[in-house]
Coordinates of C-alpha atoms in Angstrom, one line a residue:
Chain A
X1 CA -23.0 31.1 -20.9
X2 CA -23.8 27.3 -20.4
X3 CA -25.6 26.5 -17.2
X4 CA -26.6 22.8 -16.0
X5 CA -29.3 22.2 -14.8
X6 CA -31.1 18.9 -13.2
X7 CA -32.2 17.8 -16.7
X8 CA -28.1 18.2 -17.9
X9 CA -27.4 15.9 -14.8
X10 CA -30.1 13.4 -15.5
X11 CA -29.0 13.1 -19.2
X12 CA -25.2 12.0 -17.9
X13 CA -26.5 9.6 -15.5
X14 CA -28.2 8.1 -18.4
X15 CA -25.4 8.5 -21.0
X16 CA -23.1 6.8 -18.0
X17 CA -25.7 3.7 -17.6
X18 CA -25.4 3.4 -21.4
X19 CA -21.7 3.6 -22.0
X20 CA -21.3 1.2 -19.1
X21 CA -24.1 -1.0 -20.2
X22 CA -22.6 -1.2 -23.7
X23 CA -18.8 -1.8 -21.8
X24 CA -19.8 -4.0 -19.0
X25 CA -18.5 -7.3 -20.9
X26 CA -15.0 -5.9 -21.4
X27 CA -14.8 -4.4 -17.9
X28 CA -15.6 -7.7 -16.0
X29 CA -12.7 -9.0 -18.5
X30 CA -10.0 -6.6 -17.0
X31 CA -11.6 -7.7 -14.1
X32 CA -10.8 -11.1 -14.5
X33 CA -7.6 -11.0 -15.6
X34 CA -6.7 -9.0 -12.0
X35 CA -9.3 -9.0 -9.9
X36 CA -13.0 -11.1 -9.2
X37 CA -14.6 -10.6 -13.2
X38 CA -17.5 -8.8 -11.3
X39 CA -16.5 -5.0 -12.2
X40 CA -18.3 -4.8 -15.3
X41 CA -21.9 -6.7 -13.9
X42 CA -21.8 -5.1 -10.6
X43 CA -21.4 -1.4 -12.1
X44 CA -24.4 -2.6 -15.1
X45 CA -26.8 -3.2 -11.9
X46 CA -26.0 -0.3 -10.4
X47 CA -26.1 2.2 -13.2
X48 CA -29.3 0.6 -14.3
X49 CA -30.9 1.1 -11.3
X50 CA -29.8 4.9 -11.3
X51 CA -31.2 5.5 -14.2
X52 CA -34.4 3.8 -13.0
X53 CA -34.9 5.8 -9.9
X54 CA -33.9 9.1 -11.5
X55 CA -36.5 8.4 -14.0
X56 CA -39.4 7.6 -11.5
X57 CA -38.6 10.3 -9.0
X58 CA -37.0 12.9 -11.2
X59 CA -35.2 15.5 -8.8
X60 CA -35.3 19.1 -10.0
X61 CA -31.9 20.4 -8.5
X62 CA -28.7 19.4 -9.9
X63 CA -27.2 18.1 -6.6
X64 CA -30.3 16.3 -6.1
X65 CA -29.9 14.0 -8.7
X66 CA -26.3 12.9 -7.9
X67 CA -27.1 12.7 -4.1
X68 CA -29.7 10.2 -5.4
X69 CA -27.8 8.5 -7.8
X70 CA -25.0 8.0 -5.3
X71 CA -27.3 6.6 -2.9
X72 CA -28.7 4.5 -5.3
X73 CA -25.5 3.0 -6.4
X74 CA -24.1 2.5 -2.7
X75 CA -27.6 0.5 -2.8
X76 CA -27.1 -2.0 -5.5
X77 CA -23.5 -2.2 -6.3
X78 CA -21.7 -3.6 -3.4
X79 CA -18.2 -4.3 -3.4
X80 CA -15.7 -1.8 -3.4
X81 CA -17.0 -0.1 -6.5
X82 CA -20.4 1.1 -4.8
X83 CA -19.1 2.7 -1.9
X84 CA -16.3 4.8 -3.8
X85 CA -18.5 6.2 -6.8
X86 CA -21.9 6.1 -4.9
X87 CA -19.6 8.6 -1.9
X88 CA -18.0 10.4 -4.8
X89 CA -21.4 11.3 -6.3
X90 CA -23.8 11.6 -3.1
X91 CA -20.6 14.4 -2.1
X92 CA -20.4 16.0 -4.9
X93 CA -24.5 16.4 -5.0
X94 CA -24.1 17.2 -1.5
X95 CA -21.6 19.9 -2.3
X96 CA -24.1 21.6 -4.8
X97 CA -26.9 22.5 -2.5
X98 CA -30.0 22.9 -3.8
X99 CA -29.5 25.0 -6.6
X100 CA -31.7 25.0 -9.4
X101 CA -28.8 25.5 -12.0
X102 CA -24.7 25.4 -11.7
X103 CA -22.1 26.8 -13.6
X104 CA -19.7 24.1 -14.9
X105 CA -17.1 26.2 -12.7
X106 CA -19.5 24.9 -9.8
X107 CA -19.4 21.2 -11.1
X108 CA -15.7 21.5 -11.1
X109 CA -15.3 22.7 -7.5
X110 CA -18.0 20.3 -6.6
X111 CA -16.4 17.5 -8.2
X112 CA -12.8 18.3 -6.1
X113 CA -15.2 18.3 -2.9
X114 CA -16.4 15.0 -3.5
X115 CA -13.5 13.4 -4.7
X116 CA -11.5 14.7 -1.7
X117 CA -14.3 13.5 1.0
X118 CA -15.3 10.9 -0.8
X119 CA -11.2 9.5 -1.1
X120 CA -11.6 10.2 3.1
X121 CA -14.6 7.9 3.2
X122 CA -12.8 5.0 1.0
X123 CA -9.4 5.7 2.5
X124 CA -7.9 6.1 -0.6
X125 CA -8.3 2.2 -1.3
X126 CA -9.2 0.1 -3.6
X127 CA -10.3 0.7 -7.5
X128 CA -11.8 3.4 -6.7
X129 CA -8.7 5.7 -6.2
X130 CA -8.0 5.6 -9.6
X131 CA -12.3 6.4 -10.3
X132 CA -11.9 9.6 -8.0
X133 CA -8.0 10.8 -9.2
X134 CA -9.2 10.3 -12.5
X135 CA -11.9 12.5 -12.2
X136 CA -9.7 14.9 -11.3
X137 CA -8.7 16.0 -15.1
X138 CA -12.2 17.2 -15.8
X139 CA -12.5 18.6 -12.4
X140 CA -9.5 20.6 -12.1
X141 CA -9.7 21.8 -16.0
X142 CA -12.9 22.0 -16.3
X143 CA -12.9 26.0 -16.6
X144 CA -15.5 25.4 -19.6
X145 CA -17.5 22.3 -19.5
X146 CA -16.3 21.5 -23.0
X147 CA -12.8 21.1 -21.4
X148 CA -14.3 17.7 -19.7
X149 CA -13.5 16.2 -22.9
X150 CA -9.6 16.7 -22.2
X151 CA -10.2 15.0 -18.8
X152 CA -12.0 11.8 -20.3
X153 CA -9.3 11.8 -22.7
X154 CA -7.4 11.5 -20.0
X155 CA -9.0 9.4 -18.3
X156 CA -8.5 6.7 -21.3
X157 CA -5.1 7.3 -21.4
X158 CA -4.8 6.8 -17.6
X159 CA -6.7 3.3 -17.6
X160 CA -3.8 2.2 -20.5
X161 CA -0.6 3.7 -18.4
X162 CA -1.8 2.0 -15.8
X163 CA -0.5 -1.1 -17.4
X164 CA 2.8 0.4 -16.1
X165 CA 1.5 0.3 -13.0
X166 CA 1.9 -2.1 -9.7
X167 CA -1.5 -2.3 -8.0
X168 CA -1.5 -1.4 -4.3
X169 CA -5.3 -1.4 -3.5
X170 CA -7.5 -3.5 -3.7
X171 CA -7.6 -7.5 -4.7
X172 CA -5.6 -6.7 -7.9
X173 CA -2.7 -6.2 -5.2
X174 CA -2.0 -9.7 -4.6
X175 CA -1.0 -10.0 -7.9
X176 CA 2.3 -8.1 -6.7
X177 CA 4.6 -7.5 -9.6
X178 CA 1.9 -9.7 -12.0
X179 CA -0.8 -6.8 -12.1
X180 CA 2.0 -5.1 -13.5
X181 CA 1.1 -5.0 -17.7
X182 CA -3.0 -5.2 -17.0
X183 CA -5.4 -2.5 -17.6
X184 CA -6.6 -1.2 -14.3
X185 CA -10.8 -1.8 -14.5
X186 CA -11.5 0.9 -12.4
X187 CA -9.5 3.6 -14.1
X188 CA -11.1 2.0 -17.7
X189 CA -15.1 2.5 -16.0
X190 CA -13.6 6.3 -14.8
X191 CA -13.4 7.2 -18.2
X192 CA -16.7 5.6 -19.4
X193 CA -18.2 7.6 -16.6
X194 CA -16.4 11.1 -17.4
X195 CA -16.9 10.9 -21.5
X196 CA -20.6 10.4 -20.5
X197 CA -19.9 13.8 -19.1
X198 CA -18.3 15.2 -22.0
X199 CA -20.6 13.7 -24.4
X200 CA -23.4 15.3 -22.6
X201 CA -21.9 18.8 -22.4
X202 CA -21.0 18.4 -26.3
X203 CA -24.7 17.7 -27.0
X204 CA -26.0 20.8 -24.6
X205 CA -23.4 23.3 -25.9
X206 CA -24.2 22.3 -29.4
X207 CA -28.2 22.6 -28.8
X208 CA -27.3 26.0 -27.4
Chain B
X1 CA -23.3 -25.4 -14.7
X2 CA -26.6 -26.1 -12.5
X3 CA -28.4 -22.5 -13.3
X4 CA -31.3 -21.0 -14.6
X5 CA -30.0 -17.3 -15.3
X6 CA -26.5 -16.2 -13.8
X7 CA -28.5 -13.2 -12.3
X8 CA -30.8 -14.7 -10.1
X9 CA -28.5 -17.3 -8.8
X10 CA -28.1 -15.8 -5.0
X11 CA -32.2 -15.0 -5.0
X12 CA -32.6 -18.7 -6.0
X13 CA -30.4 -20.0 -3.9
X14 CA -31.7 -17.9 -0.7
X15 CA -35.5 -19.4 -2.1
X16 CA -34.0 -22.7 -1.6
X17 CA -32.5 -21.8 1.8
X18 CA -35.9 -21.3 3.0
X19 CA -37.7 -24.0 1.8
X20 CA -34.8 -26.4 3.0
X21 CA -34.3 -25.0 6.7
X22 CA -37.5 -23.7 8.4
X23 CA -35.6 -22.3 11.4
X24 CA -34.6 -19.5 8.9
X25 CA -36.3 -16.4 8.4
X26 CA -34.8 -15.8 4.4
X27 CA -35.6 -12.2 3.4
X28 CA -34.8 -12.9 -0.6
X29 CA -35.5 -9.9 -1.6
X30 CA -33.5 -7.9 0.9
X31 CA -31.1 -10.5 1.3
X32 CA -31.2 -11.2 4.4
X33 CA -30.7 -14.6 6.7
X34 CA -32.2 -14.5 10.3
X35 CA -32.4 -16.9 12.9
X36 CA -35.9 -17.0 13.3
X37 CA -35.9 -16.4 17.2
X38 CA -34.5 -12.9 17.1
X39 CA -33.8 -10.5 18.6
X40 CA -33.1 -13.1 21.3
X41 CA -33.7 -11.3 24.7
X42 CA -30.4 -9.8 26.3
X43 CA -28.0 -10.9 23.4
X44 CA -25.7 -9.5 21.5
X45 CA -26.4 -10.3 18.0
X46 CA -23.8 -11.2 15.3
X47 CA -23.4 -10.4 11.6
X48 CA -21.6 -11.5 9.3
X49 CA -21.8 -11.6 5.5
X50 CA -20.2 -11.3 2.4
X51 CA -20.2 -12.0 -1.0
X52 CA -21.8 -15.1 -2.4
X53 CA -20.2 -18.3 -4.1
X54 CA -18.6 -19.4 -0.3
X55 CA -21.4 -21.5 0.6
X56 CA -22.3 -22.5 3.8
X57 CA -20.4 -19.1 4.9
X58 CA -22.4 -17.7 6.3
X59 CA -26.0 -17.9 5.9
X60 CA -25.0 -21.9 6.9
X61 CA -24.0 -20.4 10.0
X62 CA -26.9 -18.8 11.1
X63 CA -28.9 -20.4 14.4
X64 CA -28.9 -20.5 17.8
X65 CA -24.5 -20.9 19.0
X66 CA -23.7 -18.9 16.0
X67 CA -24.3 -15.9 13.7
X68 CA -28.1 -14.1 14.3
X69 CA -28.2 -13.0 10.6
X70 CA -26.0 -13.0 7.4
X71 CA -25.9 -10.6 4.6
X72 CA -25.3 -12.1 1.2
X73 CA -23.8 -10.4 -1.8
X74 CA -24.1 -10.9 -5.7
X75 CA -21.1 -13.4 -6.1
X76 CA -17.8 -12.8 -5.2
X77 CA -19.6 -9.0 -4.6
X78 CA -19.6 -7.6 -0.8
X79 CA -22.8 -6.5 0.3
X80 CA -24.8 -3.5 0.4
X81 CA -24.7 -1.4 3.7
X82 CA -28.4 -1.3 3.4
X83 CA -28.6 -5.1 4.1
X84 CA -26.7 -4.8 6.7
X85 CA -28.5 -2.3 8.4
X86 CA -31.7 -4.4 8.3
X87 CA -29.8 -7.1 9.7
X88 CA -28.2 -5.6 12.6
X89 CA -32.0 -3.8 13.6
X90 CA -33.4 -7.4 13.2
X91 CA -31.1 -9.0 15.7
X92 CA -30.8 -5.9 18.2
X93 CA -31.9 -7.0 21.6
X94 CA -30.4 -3.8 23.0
X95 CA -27.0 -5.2 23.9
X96 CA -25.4 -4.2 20.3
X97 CA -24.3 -6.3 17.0
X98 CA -21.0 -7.5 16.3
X99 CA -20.5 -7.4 12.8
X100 CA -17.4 -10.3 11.3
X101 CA -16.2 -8.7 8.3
X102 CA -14.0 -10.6 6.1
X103 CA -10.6 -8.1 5.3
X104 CA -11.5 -7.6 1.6
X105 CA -11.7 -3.9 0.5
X106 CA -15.0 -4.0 -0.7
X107 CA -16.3 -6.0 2.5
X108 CA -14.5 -3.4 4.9
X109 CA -15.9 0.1 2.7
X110 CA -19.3 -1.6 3.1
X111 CA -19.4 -2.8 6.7
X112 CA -18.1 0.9 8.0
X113 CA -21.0 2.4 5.9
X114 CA -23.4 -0.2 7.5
X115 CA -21.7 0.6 10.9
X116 CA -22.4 4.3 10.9
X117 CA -25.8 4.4 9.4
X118 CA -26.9 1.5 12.4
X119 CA -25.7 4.0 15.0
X120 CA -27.5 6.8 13.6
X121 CA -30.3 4.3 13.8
X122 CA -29.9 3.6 17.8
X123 CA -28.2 0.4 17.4
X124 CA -24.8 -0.1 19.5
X125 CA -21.9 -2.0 16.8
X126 CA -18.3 -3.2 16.8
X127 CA -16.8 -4.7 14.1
X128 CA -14.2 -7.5 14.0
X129 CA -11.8 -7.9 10.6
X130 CA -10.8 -11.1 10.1
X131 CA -7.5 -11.2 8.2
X132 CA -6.0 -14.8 8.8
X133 CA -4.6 -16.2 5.0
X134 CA -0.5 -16.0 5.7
X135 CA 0.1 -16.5 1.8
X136 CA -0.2 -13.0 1.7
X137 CA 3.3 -11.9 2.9
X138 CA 3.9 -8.5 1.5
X139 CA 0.9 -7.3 3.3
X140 CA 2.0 -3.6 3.7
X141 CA 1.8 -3.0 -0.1
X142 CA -1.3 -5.4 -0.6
X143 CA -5.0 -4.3 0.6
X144 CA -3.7 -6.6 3.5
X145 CA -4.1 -10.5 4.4
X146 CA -7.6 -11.9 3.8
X147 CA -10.0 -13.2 5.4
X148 CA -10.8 -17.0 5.1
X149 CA -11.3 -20.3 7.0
X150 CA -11.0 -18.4 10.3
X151 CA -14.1 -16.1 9.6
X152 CA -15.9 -20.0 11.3
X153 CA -14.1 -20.4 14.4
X154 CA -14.3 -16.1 14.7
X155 CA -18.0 -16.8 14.5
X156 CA -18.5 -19.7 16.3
X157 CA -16.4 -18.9 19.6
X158 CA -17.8 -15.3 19.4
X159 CA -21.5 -16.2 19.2
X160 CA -21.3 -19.0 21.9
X161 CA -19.4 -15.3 24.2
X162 CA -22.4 -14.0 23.0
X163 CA -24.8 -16.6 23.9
X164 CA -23.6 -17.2 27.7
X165 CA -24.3 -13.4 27.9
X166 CA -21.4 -11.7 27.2
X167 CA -21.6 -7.6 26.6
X168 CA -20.5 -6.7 23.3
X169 CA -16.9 -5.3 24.0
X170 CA -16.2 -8.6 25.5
X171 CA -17.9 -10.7 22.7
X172 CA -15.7 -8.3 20.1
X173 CA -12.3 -9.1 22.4
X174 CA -12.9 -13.0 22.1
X175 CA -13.7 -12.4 18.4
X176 CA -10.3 -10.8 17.5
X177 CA -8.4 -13.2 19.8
X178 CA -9.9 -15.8 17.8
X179 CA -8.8 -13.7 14.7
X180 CA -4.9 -13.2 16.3
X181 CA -4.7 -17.0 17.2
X182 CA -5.6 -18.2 14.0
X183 CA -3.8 -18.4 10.6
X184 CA -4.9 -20.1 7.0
X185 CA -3.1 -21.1 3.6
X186 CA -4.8 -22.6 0.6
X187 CA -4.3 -24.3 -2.2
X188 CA -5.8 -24.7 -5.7
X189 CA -5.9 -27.6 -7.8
X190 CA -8.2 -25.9 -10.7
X191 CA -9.6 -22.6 -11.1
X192 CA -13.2 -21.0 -10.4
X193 CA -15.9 -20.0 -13.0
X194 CA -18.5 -17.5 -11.9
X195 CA -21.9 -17.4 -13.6
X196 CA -22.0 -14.0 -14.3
X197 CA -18.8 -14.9 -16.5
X198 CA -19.3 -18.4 -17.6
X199 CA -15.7 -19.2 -17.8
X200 CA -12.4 -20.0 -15.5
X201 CA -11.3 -16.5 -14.1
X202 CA -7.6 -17.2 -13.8
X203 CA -5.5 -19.9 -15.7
X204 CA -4.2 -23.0 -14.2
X205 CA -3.6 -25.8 -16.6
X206 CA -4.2 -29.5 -15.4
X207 CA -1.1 -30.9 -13.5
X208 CA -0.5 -27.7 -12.0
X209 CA -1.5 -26.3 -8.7
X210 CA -1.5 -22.6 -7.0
X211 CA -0.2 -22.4 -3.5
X212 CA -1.7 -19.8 -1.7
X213 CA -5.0 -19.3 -3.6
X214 CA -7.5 -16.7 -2.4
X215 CA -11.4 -17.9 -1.8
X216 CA -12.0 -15.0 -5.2
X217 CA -9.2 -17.4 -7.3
X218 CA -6.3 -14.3 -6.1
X219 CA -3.3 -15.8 -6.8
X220 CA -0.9 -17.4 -4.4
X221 CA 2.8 -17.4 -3.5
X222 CA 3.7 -19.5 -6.6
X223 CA 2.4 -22.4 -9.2
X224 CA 4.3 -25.8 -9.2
X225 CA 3.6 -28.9 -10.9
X226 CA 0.7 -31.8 -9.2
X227 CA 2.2 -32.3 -5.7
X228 CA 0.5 -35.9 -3.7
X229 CA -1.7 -35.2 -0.9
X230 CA 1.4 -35.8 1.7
X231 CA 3.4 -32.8 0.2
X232 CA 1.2 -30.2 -0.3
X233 CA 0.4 -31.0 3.5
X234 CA 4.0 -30.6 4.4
X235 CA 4.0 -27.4 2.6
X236 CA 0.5 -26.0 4.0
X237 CA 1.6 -26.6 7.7
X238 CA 4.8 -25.6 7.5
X239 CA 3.6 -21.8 6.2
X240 CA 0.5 -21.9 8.7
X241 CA 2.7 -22.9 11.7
X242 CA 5.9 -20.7 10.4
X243 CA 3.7 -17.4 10.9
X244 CA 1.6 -19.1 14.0
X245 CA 4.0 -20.3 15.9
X246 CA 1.7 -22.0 18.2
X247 CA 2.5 -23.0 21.8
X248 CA -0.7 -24.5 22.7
X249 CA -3.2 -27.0 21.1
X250 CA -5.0 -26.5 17.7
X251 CA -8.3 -26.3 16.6
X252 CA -8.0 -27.4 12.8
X253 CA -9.5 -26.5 10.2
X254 CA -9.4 -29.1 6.8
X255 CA -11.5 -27.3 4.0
X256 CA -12.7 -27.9 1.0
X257 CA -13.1 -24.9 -1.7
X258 CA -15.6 -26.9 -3.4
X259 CA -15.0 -29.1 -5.9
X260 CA -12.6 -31.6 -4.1
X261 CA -14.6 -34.7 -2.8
X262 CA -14.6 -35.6 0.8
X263 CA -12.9 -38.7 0.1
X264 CA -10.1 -36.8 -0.6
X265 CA -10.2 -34.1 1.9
X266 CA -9.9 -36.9 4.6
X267 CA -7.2 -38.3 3.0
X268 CA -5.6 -35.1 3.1
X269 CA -6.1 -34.4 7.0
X270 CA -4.2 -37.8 7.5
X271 CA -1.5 -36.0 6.2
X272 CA -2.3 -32.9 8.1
X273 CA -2.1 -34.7 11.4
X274 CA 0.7 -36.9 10.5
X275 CA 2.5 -33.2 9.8
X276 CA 1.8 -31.4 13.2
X277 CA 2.3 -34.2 15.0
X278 CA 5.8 -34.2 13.7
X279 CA 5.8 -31.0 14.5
X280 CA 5.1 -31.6 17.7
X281 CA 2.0 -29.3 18.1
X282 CA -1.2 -30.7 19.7
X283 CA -4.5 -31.3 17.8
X284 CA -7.7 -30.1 20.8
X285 CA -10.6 -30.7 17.6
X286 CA -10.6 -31.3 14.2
X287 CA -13.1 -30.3 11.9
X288 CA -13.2 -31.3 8.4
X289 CA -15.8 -30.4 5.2
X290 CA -16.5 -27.9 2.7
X291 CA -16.8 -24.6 4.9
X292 CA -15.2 -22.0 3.0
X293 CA -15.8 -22.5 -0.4
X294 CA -14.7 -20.8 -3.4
X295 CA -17.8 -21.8 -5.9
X296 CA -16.2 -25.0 -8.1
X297 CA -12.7 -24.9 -7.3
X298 CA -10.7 -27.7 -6.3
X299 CA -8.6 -27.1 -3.4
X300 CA -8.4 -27.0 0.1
X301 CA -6.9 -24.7 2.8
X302 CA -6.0 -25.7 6.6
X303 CA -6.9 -23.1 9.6
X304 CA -5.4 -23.8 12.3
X305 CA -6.7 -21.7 15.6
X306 CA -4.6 -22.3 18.9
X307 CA -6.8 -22.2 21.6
X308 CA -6.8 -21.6 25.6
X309 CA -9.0 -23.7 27.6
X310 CA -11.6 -21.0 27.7
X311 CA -11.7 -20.7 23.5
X312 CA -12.1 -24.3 23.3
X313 CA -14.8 -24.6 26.0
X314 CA -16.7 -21.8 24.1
X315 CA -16.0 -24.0 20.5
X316 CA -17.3 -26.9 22.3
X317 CA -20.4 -25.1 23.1
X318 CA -24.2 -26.1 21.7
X319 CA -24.5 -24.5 17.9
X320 CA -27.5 -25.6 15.9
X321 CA -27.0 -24.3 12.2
X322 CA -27.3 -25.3 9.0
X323 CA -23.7 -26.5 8.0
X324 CA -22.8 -26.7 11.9
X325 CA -24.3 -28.5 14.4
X326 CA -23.4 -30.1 17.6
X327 CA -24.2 -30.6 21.7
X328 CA -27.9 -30.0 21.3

């Protein structure tokens, strides 16, 4: 059975900095067209600097490292985009206590935790909504961690429906009917964030 | 565009804020603005901040009569809860921080992170949202109205509360009167470029303007072609004074959103006053100038704040900051 431990966790972080590294120029463009054309540089800083303190301090317990990540992006991000995926991951770490290892069925309930607390801290606002609903797909499926894959699937398909979509949150709502038709940045970096997930349980399960 | 690197431009320009005004103590690399004297002994302190590219909001508006620190953001970016923290323990003399927070999503999440982790720390805060920009009509199924030009008179009238004394729930009540008497609408005659992105963020060919612009380039109520001076003026006032209603005098605001010269700017308050006075409403100050900037864009936006005898005693008061500065 596949068990993740704090070296599974650090791996994402880093596959998530990379994919969103490699993205950030097409993210601040969605940005642009609907919102302040930071999305994509402000999430780069952050994820950067995640993998930079995870690197120097290297937690050994699988919620550590998200607690620390979380922190670390609430840190260095700023706008709405720090507060909602640093809370979503410093929850979800929070919500896996100290073990040394978790089941993905752990991540999973972990993963509802922190959305739900962390949509409480946000109030439900801004990009970020779509970041924690789209995480749900991998965390409400994710009965086998290879099933993430369906969610970041998902999670693709969400940030291109959302061109269907009338933003309520955030600045993209001033845009009234006009955001309707744009691809939603936040819900385009949620899937960046959860195929880092699924790439990183493909690569474990297929070392296993 | 006058850079060296689009990521260092807030650290350079804080490096420059220090050199340039000595009464400043400029924590560049925890971004943080403090007016050198604090905590100042039995005050409540005020913070404000926000992201950067509004310049002198608000780290102009640090100094004795106004704000005891600001907290600036990576462009267009709120700020990190952790700056704010560090401000708010700088300034603590014991009485409690106000913090002025700007209604912008990201500005809001950040501030209530800042606010909790202060307490935990010992220090006493209330927060004010300033939400003043009527172009935002639908504001029930928007993140809300934003905050703009009246973030100034918010801080100004609060800090000089603050300076005769006041205890922080009564410095927070004369902050959101100040917010609830106030009302802005803006206007863009080209569009911004960030350095991060090198390139206009919205669309607005020449001989075209946006009414109702945001300070981020957010669009407005609609686009129309080149209006003169005299009839955007009509059409600013009217919106301001349809939602204000005011039945006392104005303070107004005339600002710039940084590209348009002050040549023009003057030109336009002409207009501005010929307009209320039609109107029948009565001017108590005027005070015009690039405030509330929005990096390069051309434009301008009119606050106008109606005031009691007691608000405009307290916006008379001393105030010795970088962009603001009068009675000392």
């Amino acid at each position: 059975m596949l068990v993740l431990d704090a070296e599974f966790f650090r791996r994402w972080m880093s596959a998530a900095a990379a994919a969103v590294d490699r993205e950030a120029g097409r993210l601040t463009e969605l940005d642009s067209a609907i919102g302040d054309a930071d999305h994509g540089s402000n999430l780069q800083r952050g994820f950067a600097a995640v993998a930079a303190v995870l690197d120097k301090e290297q937690p050994a317990a699988p919620g550590a490292v998200l607690a620390l990540a979380g922190r670390q992006l609430i840190s260095t991000v700023g706008g709405a985009s720090g507060p909602l995926y640093g809370t979503l991951l410093r929850r979800t770490g929070k919500a896996l206590g100290d073990e040394a290892e978790v089941t993905p069925e752990r991540l999973a309930e972990a993963l509802r935790a922190g959305r739900r607390r962390g949509g409480a801290a946000g109030r439900g606002e801004g990009r970020g909504q779509d970041d924690a609903g789209r995480a749900d797909p991998g965390g409400r499926r994710a009965r086998r961690v290879a099933v993430v894959r369906r969610g970041a699937d998902g999670g693709g398909r969400g940030g291109a429906r959302d061109r269907t979509l009338q933003a309520r949150k955030g600045r993209a709502s001033y845009l009234g009917e006009r955001s309707i038709g744009h691809q939603d940045p936040g819900a385009t970096s949620s899937a960046l964030l959860i195929g880092a997930l699924a790439d990183t349980a493909d690569s474990t399960e297929g070392a296993a | 565009m006058l850079i060296n690197v689009a990521e260092t431009v807030v650290a350079d320009a804080l490096r420059g804020m220090a050199a340039a005004h000595p009464q400043l103590t400029v924590d560049v690399e925890n971004r943080v603005v403090v007016r050198r004297d604090a905590p100042v002994a039995d005050k409540v302190g005020l913070v404000s901040g926000g992201g950067s590219g509004h310049e002198p909001l608000h780290g102009g508006f640090v100094g004795p009569g106004m704000l005891s620190a600001a907290c600036p953001g990576e462009v267009f970016t709120s700020p990190v809860p952790d700056q704010m923290v560090r401000a708010a323990a700088g300034v603590d003399s014991g009485q409690g921080v106000l913090f002025v927070v700007k209604n912008y999503t990201g500005d809001v999440l950040n501030f209530d992170m800042a606010a909790e982790l202060a307490e935990d720390e010992g220090v006493r805060v209330a927060k004010v949202v300033v939400d003043d920009d009527v172009a935002v009509t639908d504001s029930l199924f928007t993140a809300g109205r934003r905050g703009t030009g009246a973030t100034l008179f918010v801080e100004k009238i609060a800090a000089a509360a603050a300076e005769e004394g006041a205890p922080l729930d009564r410095v927070a009540a004369v902050a959101r009167q100040v917010n609830e008497s106030s009302r802005s609408f803006g206007v863009a005659l080209s569009a911004v470029t960030t350095p991060a992105k090198g390139s206009p963020t919205f669309d607005l060919p020449p001989g075209e303007l946006e009414l109702g612009i945001g300070i981020h380039g957010e669009p407005g109520r609609e686009r129309r072609p080149m209006m003169t001076s005299g009839e955007i003026a009509d059409f600013v006032v009217d919106a301001v004074l349809e939602d204000l209603r005011p039945t006392r005098p104005v303070l107004v605001l005339v600002n710039g959103m940084g590209a348009t010269p002050l040549l023009e700017l003057y030109g336009f308050n002409a207009e501005v006053q010929r307009v209320l006075s039609g109107r029948g409403v009565a001017v108590a100050r005027t005070l015009v100038g690039n405030y509330v900037t929005s990096l390069d864009m051309a434009g301008c936006s009119v606050t106008l704040c109606q005031v009691d005898e007691e608000l405009l005693r307290l916006w008379d008061a001393p105030v010795e900051t970088a962009a603001l500065r009068w009675g000392r």
